[in-house]
Structure formats: C-alpha cells, structure tokens
XYZ file of C-alpha atoms in Angstrom:
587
model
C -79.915 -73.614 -8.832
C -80.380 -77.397 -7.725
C -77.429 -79.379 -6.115
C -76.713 -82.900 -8.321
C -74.594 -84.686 -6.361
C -72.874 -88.003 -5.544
C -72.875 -89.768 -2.208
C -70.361 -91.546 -0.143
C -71.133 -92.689 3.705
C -68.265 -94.076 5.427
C -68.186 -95.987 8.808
C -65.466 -96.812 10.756
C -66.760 -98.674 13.942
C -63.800 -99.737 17.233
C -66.699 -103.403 16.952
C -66.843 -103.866 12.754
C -64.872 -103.670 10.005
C -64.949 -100.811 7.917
C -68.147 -99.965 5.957
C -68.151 -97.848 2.909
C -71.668 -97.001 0.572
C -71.005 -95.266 -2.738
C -73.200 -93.773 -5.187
C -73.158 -95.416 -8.873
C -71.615 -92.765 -10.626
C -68.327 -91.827 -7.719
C -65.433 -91.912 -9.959
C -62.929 -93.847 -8.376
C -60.353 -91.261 -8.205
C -62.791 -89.170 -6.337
C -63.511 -92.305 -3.558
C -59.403 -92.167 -2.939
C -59.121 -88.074 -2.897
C -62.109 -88.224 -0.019
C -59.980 -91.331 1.915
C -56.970 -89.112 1.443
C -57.965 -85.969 1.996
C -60.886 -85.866 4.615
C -61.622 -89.598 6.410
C -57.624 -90.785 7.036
C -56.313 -87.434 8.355
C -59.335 -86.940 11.050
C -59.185 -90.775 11.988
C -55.312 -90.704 12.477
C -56.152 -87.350 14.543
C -56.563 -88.481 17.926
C -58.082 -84.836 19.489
C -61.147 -85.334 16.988
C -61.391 -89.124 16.430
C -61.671 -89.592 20.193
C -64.354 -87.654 21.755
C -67.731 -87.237 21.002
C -68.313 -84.046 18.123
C -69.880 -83.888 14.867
C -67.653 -81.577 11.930
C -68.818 -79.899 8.578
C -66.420 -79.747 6.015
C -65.857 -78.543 2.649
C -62.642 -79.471 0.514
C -62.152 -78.253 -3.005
C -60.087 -80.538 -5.269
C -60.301 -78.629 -8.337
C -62.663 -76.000 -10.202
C -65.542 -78.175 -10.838
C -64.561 -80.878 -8.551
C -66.155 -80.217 -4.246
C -66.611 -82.245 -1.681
C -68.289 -81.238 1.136
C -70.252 -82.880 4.311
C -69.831 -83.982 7.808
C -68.469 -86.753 10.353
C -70.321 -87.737 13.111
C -68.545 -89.697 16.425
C -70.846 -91.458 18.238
C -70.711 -94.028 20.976
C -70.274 -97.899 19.800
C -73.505 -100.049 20.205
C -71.222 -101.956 22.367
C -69.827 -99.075 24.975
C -67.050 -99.950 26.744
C -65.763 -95.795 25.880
C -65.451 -97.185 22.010
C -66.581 -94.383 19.472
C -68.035 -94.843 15.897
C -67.132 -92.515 13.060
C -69.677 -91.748 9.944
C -68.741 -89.215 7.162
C -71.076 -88.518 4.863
C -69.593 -86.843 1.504
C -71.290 -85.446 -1.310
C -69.610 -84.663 -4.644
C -70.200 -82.254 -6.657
C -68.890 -82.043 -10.109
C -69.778 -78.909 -11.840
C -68.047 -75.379 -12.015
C -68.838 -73.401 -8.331
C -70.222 -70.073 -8.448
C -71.678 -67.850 -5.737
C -75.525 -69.519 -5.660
C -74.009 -73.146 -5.176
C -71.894 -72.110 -2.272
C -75.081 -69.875 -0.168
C -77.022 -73.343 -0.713
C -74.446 -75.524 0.164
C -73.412 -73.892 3.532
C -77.391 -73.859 4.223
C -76.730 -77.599 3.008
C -74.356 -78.052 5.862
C -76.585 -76.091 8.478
C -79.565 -78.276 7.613
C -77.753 -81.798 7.890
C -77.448 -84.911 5.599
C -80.235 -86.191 3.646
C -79.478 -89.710 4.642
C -77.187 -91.019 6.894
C -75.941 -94.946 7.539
C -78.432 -95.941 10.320
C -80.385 -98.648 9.121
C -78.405 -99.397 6.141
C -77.122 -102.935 5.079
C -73.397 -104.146 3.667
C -75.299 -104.898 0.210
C -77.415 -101.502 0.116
C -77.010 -99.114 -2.753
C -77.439 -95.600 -2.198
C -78.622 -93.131 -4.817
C -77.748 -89.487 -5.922
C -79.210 -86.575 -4.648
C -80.500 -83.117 -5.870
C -80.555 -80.706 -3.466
C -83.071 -77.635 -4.359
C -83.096 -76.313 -0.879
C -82.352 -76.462 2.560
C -85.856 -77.501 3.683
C -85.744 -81.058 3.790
C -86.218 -83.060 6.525
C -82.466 -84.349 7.554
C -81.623 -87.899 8.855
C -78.879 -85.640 11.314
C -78.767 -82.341 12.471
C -76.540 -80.055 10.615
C -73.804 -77.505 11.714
C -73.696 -73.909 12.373
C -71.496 -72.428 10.124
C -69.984 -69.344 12.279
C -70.137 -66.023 9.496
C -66.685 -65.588 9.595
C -66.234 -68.881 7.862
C -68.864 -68.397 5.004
C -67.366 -64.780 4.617
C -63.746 -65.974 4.156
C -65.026 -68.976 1.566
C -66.918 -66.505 -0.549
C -64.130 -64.281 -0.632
C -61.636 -66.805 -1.702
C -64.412 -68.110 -4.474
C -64.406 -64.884 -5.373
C -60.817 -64.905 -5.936
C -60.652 -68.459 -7.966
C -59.000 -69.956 -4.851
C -59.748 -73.473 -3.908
C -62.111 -73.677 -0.957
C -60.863 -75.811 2.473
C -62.313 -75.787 5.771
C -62.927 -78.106 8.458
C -65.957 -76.883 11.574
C -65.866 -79.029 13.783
C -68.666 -78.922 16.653
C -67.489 -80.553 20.383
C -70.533 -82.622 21.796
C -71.100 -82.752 25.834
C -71.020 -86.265 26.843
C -74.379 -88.202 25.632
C -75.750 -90.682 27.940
C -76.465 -94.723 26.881
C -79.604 -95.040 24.827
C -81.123 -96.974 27.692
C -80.831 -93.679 30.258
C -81.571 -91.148 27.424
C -84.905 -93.600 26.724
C -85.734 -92.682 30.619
C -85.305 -89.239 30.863
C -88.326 -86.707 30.016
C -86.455 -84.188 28.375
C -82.254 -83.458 27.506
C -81.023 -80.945 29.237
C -78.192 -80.616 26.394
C -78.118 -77.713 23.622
C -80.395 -78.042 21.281
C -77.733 -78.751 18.632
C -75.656 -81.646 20.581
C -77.499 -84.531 19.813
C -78.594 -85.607 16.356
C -81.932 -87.848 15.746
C -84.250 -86.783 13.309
C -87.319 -84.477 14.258
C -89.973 -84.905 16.846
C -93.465 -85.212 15.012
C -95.299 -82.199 15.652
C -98.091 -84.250 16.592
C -96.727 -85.725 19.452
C -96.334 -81.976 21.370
C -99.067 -81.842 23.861
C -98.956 -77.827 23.485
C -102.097 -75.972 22.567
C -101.412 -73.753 19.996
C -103.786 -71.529 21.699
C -102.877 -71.920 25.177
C -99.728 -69.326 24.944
C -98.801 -66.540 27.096
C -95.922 -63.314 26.630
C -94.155 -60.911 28.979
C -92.337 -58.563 27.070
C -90.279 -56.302 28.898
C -88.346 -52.991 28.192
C -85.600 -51.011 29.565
C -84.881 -47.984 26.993
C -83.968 -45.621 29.851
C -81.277 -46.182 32.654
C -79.019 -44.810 35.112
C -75.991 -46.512 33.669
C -74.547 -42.810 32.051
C -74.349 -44.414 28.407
C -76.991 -43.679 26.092
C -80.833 -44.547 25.857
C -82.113 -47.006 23.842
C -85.562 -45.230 22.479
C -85.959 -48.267 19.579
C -86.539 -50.357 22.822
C -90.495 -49.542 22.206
C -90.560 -49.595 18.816
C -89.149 -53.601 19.315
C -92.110 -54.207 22.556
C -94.473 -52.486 19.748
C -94.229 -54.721 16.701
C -93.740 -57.971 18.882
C -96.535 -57.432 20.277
C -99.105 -56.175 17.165
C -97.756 -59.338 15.698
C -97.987 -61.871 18.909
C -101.672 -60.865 19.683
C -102.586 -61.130 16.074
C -105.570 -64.321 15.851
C -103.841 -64.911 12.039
C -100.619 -64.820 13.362
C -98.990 -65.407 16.946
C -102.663 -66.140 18.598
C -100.902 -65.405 21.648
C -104.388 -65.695 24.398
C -101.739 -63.063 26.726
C -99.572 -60.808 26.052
C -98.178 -58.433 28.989
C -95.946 -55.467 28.517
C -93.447 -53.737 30.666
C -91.191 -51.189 30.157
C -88.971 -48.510 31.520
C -90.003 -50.528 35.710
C -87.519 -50.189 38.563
C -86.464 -53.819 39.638
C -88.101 -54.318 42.090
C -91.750 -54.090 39.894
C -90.300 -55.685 37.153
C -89.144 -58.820 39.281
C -92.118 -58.963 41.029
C -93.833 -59.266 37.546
C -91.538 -61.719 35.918
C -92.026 -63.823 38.371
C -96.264 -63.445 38.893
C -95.994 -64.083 34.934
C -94.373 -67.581 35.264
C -96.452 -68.728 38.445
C -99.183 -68.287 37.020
C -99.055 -70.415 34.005
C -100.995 -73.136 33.227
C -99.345 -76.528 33.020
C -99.769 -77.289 29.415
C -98.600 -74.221 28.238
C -96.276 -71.678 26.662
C -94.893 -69.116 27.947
C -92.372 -66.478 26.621
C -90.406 -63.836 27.978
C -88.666 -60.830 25.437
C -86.616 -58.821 27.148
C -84.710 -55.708 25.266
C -82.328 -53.290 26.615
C -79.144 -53.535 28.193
C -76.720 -56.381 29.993
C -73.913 -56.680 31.747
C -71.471 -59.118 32.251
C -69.696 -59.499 35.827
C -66.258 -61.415 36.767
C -68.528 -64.159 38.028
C -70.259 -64.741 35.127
C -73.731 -63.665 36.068
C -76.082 -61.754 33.517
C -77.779 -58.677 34.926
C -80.571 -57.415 32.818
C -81.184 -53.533 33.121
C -84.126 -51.800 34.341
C -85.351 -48.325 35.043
C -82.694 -47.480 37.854
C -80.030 -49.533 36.802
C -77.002 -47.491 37.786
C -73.209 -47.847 38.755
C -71.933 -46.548 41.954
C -69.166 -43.745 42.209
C -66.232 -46.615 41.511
C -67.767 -47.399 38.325
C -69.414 -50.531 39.416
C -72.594 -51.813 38.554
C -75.343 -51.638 41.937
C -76.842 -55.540 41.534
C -79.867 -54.800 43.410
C -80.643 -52.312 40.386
C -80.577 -54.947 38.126
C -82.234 -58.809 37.242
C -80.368 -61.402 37.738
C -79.856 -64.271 35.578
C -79.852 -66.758 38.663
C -83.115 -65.512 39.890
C -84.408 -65.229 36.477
C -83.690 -69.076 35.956
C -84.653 -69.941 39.558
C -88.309 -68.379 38.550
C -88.123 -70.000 35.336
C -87.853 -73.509 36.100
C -90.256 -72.756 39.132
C -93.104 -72.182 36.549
C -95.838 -75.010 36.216
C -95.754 -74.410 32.570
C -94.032 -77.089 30.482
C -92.883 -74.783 27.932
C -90.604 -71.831 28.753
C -88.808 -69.661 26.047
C -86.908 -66.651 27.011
C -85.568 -64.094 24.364
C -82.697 -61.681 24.979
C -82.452 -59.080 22.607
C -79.746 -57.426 24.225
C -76.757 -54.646 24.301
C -73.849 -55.910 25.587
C -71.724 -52.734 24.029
C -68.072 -51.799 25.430
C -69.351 -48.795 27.451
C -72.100 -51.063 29.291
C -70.189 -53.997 30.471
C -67.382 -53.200 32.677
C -65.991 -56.615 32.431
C -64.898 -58.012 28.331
C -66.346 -61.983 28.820
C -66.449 -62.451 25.942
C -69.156 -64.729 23.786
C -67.700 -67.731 25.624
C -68.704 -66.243 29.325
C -72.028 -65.524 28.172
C -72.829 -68.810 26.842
C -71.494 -70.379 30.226
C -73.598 -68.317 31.903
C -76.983 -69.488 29.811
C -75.912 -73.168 30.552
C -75.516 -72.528 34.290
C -78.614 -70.167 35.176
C -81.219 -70.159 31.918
C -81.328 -74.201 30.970
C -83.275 -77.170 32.169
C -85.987 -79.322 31.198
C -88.194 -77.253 28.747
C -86.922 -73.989 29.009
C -85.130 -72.667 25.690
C -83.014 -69.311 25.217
C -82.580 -67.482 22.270
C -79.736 -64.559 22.528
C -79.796 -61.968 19.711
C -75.707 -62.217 19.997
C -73.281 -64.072 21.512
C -70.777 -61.295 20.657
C -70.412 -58.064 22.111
C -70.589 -55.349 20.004
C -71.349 -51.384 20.566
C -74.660 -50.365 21.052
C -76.058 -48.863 17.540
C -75.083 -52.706 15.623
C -78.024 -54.400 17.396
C -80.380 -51.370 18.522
C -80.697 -47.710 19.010
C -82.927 -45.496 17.854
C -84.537 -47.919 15.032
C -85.647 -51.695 16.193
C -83.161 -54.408 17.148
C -81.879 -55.766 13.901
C -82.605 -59.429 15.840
C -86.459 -58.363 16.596
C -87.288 -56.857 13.314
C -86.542 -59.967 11.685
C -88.110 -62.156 14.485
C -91.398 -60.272 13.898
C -91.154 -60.059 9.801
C -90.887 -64.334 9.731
C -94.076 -64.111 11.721
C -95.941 -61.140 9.975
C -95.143 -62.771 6.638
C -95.142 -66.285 7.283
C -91.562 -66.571 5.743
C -90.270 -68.306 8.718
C -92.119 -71.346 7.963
C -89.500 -72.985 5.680
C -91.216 -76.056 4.374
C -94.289 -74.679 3.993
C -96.186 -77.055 6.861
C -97.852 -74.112 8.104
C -96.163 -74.175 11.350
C -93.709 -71.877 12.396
C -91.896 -73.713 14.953
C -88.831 -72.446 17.492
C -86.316 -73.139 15.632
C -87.859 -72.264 12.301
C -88.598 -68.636 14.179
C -84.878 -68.430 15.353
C -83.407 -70.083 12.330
C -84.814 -66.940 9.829
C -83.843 -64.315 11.818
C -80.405 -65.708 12.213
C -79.975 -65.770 8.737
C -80.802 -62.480 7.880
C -79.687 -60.864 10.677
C -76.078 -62.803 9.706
C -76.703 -61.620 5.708
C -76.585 -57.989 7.030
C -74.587 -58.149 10.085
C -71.662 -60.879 9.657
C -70.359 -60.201 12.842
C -73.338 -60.347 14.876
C -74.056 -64.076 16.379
C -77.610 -65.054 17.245
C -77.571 -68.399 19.532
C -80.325 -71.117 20.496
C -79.604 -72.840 23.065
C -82.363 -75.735 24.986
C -83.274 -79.029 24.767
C -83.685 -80.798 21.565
C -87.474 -81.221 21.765
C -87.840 -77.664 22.393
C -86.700 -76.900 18.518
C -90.280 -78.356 17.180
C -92.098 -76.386 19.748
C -94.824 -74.780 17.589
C -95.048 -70.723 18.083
C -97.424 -69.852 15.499
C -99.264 -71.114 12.059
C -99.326 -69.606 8.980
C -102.176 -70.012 5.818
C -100.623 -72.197 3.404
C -102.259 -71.174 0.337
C -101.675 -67.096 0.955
C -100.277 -65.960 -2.798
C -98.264 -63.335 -1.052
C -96.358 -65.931 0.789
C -96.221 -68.091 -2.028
C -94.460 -65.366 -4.263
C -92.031 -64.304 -1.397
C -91.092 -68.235 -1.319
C -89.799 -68.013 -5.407
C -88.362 -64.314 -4.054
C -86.183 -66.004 -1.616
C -85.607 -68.630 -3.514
C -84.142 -66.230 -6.707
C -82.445 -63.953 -4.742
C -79.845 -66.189 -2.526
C -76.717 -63.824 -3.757
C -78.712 -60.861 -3.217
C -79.772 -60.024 -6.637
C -82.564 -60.632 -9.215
C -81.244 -61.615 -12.408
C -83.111 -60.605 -15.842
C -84.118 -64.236 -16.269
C -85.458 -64.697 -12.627
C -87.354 -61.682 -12.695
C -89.142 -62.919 -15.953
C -89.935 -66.228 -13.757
C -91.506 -63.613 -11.196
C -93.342 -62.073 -13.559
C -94.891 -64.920 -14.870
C -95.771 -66.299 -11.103
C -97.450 -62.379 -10.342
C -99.946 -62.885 -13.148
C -100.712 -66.131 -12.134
C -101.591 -65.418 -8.719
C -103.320 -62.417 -9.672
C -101.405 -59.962 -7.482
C -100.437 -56.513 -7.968
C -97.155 -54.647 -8.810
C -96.785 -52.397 -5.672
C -97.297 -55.570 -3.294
C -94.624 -57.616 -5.984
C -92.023 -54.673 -5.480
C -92.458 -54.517 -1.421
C -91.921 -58.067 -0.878
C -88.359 -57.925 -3.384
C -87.594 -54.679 -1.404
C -88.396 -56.910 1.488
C -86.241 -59.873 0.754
C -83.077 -58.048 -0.479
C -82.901 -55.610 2.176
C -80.321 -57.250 4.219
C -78.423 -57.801 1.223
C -78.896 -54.185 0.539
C -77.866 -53.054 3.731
C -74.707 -55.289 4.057
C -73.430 -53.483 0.476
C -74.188 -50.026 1.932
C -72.381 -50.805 5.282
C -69.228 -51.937 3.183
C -69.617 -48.640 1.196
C -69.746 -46.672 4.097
C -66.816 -47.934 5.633
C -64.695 -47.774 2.370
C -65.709 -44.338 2.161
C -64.753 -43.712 6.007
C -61.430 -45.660 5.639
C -60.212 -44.273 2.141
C -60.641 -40.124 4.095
C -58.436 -41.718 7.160
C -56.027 -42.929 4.827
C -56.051 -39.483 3.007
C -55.880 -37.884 5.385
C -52.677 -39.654 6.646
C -50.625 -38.916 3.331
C -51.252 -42.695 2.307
C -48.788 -44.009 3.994
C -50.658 -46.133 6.506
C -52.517 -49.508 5.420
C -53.356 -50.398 9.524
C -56.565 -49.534 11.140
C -56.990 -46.570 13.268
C -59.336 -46.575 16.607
C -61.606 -45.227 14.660
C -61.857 -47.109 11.933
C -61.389 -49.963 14.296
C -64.998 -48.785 16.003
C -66.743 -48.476 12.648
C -66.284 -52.032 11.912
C -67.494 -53.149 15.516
C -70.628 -50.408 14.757
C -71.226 -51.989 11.072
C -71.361 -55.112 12.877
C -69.010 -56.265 10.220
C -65.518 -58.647 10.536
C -62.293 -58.530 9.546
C -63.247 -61.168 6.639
C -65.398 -58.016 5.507
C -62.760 -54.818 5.728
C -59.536 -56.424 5.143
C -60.379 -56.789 0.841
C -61.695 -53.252 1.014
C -58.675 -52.039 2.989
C -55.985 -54.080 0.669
C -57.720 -53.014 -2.485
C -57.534 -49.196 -1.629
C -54.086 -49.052 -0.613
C -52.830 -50.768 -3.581
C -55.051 -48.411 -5.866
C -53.659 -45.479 -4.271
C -50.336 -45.981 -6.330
C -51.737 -45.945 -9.128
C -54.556 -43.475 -9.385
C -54.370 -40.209 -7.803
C -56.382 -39.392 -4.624
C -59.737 -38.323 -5.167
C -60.587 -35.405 -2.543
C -63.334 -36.545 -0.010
C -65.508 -34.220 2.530
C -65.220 -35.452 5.960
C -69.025 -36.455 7.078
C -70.611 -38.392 9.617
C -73.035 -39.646 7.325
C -72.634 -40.828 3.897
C -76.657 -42.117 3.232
C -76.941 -39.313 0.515
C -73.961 -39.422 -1.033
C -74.344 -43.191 -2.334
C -78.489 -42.147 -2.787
C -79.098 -45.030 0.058
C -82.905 -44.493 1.464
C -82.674 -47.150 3.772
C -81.244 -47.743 7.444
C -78.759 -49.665 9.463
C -80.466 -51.263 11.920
C-alpha cells in the first residue's frame, strides 16, 4: 500500500535565520508537535547538534497520526567549525498497520525524496506518495539495525505508540574544495550523502571482470567442518560465469589450500589484473579475531597450538590481504567475507565493533569495497554448515533471478547486490548483521545486468511487492492471478517464485516455533517455576540467529499461559521439522 504523505524540511543554519518549507495541507498543530517533539529537543542537545551525523527517526503522536524522517548536520557554507541542521519530516495521517511500517523503515533506509539544497525562501513543496523504496533519493538513507524494526513491530503489534531516534555518527568530511580534488573517499560508503553517481560515468567494462573464490570447509582448528562451504563456491560460481547473468570473463576457485598456496594465489589473482577492471574475491569458512584486532582467514591447516592459541602462519591475514589488495592495478576491488566467527572459533569475544575497526584499518582505500556477511558473532550453524551460507544463497538468488535490480534499470549494481541479500538475510535472521563498507562511488559499481522485459522477473516484482508482511492476501493473489495470464506463464513457475519470495518469512515463523517449542519443554521440565533463560535456551537463540526482541514475547506469553491452562506434555527432540509439517531448512 502507497505512502500519502505531508512534507516539512527544516533548516537551522549557525550563518541564516531559520528556514522552514511546509506542504499545503500540514495542519498546524502537526508543524508545532514536530518543533516540539523532534527539531527543539535534538538542537538544544549539544552531543548530536554538534558534530557531524545524520539520524532517522520515527515519532508516533497518535493512532493515525506518524511522523517519521531524518536530520542531517552538515558543515556551514561558511566553515569556521559552524554546522547546519536539515530535518526532513513526513506526516502521515492514516491508521498504521504492519505493511505501512515494512515500507516506511525501507523509506528510512532509502533516504528522502527531496531535501532543501537548491530550494528558495518562497518555494512550495508538494506531497508525496511513496509506493516503494526504489526511488532515486536526494540523501542517503539510514540503516535501520533489526533490533530496532523488531521492537517497533512488536509494539505496533501491541497498539503502543511507536518512538525511536537512530542516529548515525559521520567521520569528519573534508571542505568541498579538497573533496572536489580527491579521486575517490576513502570514507564508508554510507558517511557522506550526495545523490548517485550516473552509471554512465563508471569507466568499468561490464565485461572486463574477474573472481577468486576461495574455500576453507576443512581445518585443524578441532571445531567442526563446514561441508556447505562448496555448495556456497558452487552456486557463486554457476551464477558468476553465466553470459546472461554475472558475465564474469574469470572465475578461479580454491578450496580446502594450505596458506601458503592460497596466499600465493590471492595475491597472483590481484597482480594480474588489468587496470580498468573488476576484480572480486569470496572467501567462506572460518575467522578469527585476535587481541590486536587482526582478521585471520582459515585455510586447510589452520590449527591452534597446545595452549589453545591460534598458529598465524596457518592462517591469512587481513594486513597482507589489504596490502595485496590495494597493490592490484585494477581500479575496482570488492572482497566478500562470508564468514564464521562462532564462540568455539574465536578465542578472543571483539565483538562487531573490533571487526569493523579492523575492515577500516587493513581492507579500505581508494576503490576497494568489503562486504561482511555479519558484523555479529554468532555460532556456526546461523550463517553456514552443512546447507549454503544464509548470506551467499541470497547473494546468488538476486543474481540468478534478477531480483536484486530494484528499479528495474537492468543493472545490478554493488549496493543493489548487497542491499537484497541484507534484507532477506535480516527477514529470516534478525540477529544476523550484513555490513558494506567502501567508498561512496563504489555503491554504483555495476556487477551484473539483468533482461528487463523477462515475465518471470516481472511477476516476482508484484510478488515482492504483495508479500512485504510475509503473506499473500485473498485479494493480492487475485491481482497475481490476473498478471500470470497476462504474461502467459505457467502455474508451477507462479508457485516457485511465491515459495521463493516468502521463504525467509517462512523460515523466520518456523525458527520462532522451534524455539517456543524448545523453551515451553525447559520450562516443563523445571516445574514452571522459572521465566529466565537457561544456557541452553540461551544457545538456541544465538543458533536461530534470532534477538531478544524475538524470544522475550514468546517467553512472557508462555509463562503467563501456564497459570491458566494446564501443561501440555511434550517429547524431548532435537528436531521439531515434522512435528510443525515444516519441509524447509534453516540455513
């Protein structure tokens, strides 16, 4: 369902007084509620008004009555350390439900439709309707971290008012004049906002790309072996060397090599790259974190010694992977970590902070762009296992379907790629936290093209489009039919792409089943006296790859139904796919 909505864009400048643009139909009391409750309470807040960051927000007044939007700080034409502040609000005035909220966070992700640059004191501005997130935005957006959607949906779900404020710290930005010098920002690809970089003005041929994908499914490290390691190098690569698809020209695999092989590789892969080129290295398998903040990637004979401490020389380095990375004569580097970063491999808890630090100090520079299947570290079977990486499979079904390409240009682009397999990975995995971090040109970098006019494609487009809570209702489906007939497809194709498009909402309902199921035996079993999470229970969630925003509802509600209904007797498994007749997987 469309977004109609009002606008306001507010400026308050150190050089000008302030500036204000409303839409014709803002009530009045609706202009004061936004001053009150969202522009005067930052501005008066001197940790956000004075430093350079950019903040989503969302703010609930009443049923039917949300604002929602985000405030950019910026430096003053004039410099002198003197900051400029711009909110742009929309209001919307109609009872919330579940479909309005999904498109309204994606709202928030994308970024404003308009913004105030280039605006004059005796402009009007207009209302919008928002039917998507695929416009082109006059600012980037924010990401919206899961645990924040989850909690907002929850509390919709309870007829709570919805409040939250994201705010997103910027690095410093240089003057216009040295940012107009420099080749390429070396910032992350979400600290600056400008509008996009024409595709046409990428000097990239589309066919002049080259892979390395590189596997480590067996190890010396004493936890266990990560055989869906292949199946991940597989069905990258069937779908990178495809001529319809990736038209990758190379495409090199490795997998299971000692380190010394597989450096020696890495680094003939980069040096000999052309200059106007792309090239990509995939690696999947394990990582580990040490106390200095260096990433070692496993290989073959990765082990630890007899104190329990990883053997570097067993192991790639992130240093020397970014040393041979920003060695290479090609202009276009993308590296992709699909990695494990469970409690039994890494020695030393970082957290998603340390590994972050570590991509900014050893795996960034000019053209070189790194896409992390998590910034969180979970146990092993969340992100791989015996089945693909959750991260990969949906990396290689935007390509194989063409779904990744959003606005239908018939380019999927880097952040396009990244962007749909964050999304779904996020749908059925709340907890997991897929990153891209590089320069800002880097998002527009063009990985593959798609046929524009495919009818498949074009009837997964209304799929996704119907579907946004995860279901198909009877008057959507009629829509469907309709669109089947007219593009003259047939019902088994029809029924794979729905299965397609609602399986992460499928498998995010059977991981909550599973783990009510789990947690109502442990409490059972414990005479129903205890409400607080055991170990095990504990590792469940962290193997669902689900958060607390997830379990605690399930937890509360069972504990206060077990006063009033009697127990019902459970069998103890370790698998509860049959019982709830679920025929698919968690990946």
């Amino acid at each position: 369902m469309p977004l109609s909505v009002e606008q306001i864009i507010h400026q308050s400048d150190a050089d000008t007084p302030l500036k204000t643009w409303v839409s014709p139909k803002m009530p009045k009391a609706i202009q004061q509620a936004f001053m009150l409750t969202i522009a005067n309470p930052y501005l008066r807040e001197a940790a956000l008004a004075g430093s350079l960051l950019k903040a989503a927000y969302l703010r609930q007044l009443s049923a039917d009555e949300l604002l929602f939007g985000w405030v950019y700080t910026d430096e003053s034409q004039s410099g002198q350390g003197k900051f400029t502040s711009t909110f742009i609000c929309y209001f919307f005035n109609q009872p919330l439900e579940a479909p309005e909220l999904e498109l309204i966070f994606e709202c928030l992700e994308a970024g404003p439709v308009v913004s105030s640059q280039g605006l004059k004191d005796e402009d009007a501005i207009d209302p919008l309707t928002i039917r998507d997130s695929t416009y082109t935005p006059a600012r980037s957006g924010i990401p919206i971290p899961s645990n924040v959607t989850a909690l907002n949906r929850l509390l919709l779900y309870k007829k709570k008012l919805l409040h939250c404020f994201i705010p997103y710290e910027e690095q410093p930005i240089p003057s216009k004049a040295k940012l107009a010098g420099m080749q390429h920002s070396a910032l992350p690809s979400e600290s600056i906002a400008t509008t996009n970089f024409p595709l046409e003005s990428l000097t990239l041929n589309l066919n002049n790309k080259g892979a390395l994908l590189v596997g480590t499914s067996e190890h010396q490290l004493g936890v266990q072996p990560l055989p869906g390691v292949k199946k991940d190098i597989a069905s990258l690569q069937k779908v990178l060397v495809d001529p319809k698809k990736g038209n990758f020209a190379v495409v090199d695999v490795l997998l299971n090599s000692d380190s010394p092989a597989m450096a020696a590789k890495i680094e003939d892969f980069f040096s000999n790259r052309a200059s106007e080129s792309l090239a990509l290295l995939y690696f999947s398998g394990y990582a580990v974190l040490d106390r200095q903040g260096t990433l070692y990637l496993s290989t073959a004979e990765s082990r630890r010694n007899t104190q329990g401490k990883i053997i570097r020389s067993t192991f790639i380095s992130s240093d020397f992977l970014g040393a041979v990375l920003r060695d290479s004569p090609a202009q276009q580097r993308v590296i992709i970590l699909d990695i494990c970063m469970s409690r039994e491999s890494s020695p030393i808890l970082g957290g998603s902070h340390k590994l972050l630090e570590t991509a900014r100090q050893h795996l960034s520079g000019p053209g070189l762009t790194l896409l992390i299947s998590s910034a969180a570290f979970h146990d092993t079977n969340v992100q791989k296992g015996v089945q693909p990486s959750i991260y990969t499979y949906y990396l290689v079904e935007g390509l194989e379907t063409g779904i990744a390409d959003s606005n239908g240009t018939g380019i999927i682009t880097l952040s396009k790629w990244h962007t749909y397999a964050k999304q779904k990975v996020q749908i059925a995995s709340p907890a997991l936290r897929p990153v891209f971090y590089g320069p800002l040109d880097q998002k527009q970098l063009p990985i593959a093209r798609v046929p524009i006019n495919d009818a498949r494609l074009q009837y997964r487009r209304e799929v996704e489009r119907l579907s946004r809570s995860g279901q198909i209702s009877l008057v959507h489906q009629l829509i469907l039919d309709n669109l089947q007939k007219k593009l003259n497809l047939n019902a088994s194709d029809c029924a794979e792409v729905k299965a397609e498009v609602l399986k992460p909402y499928n498998d995010y309902r059977y991981k909550l089943k599973r783990y009510a199921l789990t947690y109502l035996s442990r409490v059972n079993q414990s005479g129903k006296e205890q409400y607080s999470s055991t170990p095990q229970i504990d590792y469940l969630q962290n193997l669902l790859g689900l958060t607390d925003v997830d379990t605690e509802p399930i937890k509360s509600e069972i504990f206060q139904q077990l006063h009033t209904i009697p127990m019902p007797e459970i069998a103890e498994t370790t698998s509860t796919s049959s019982a709830l007749g679920y025929k698919g997987r968690i990946p």
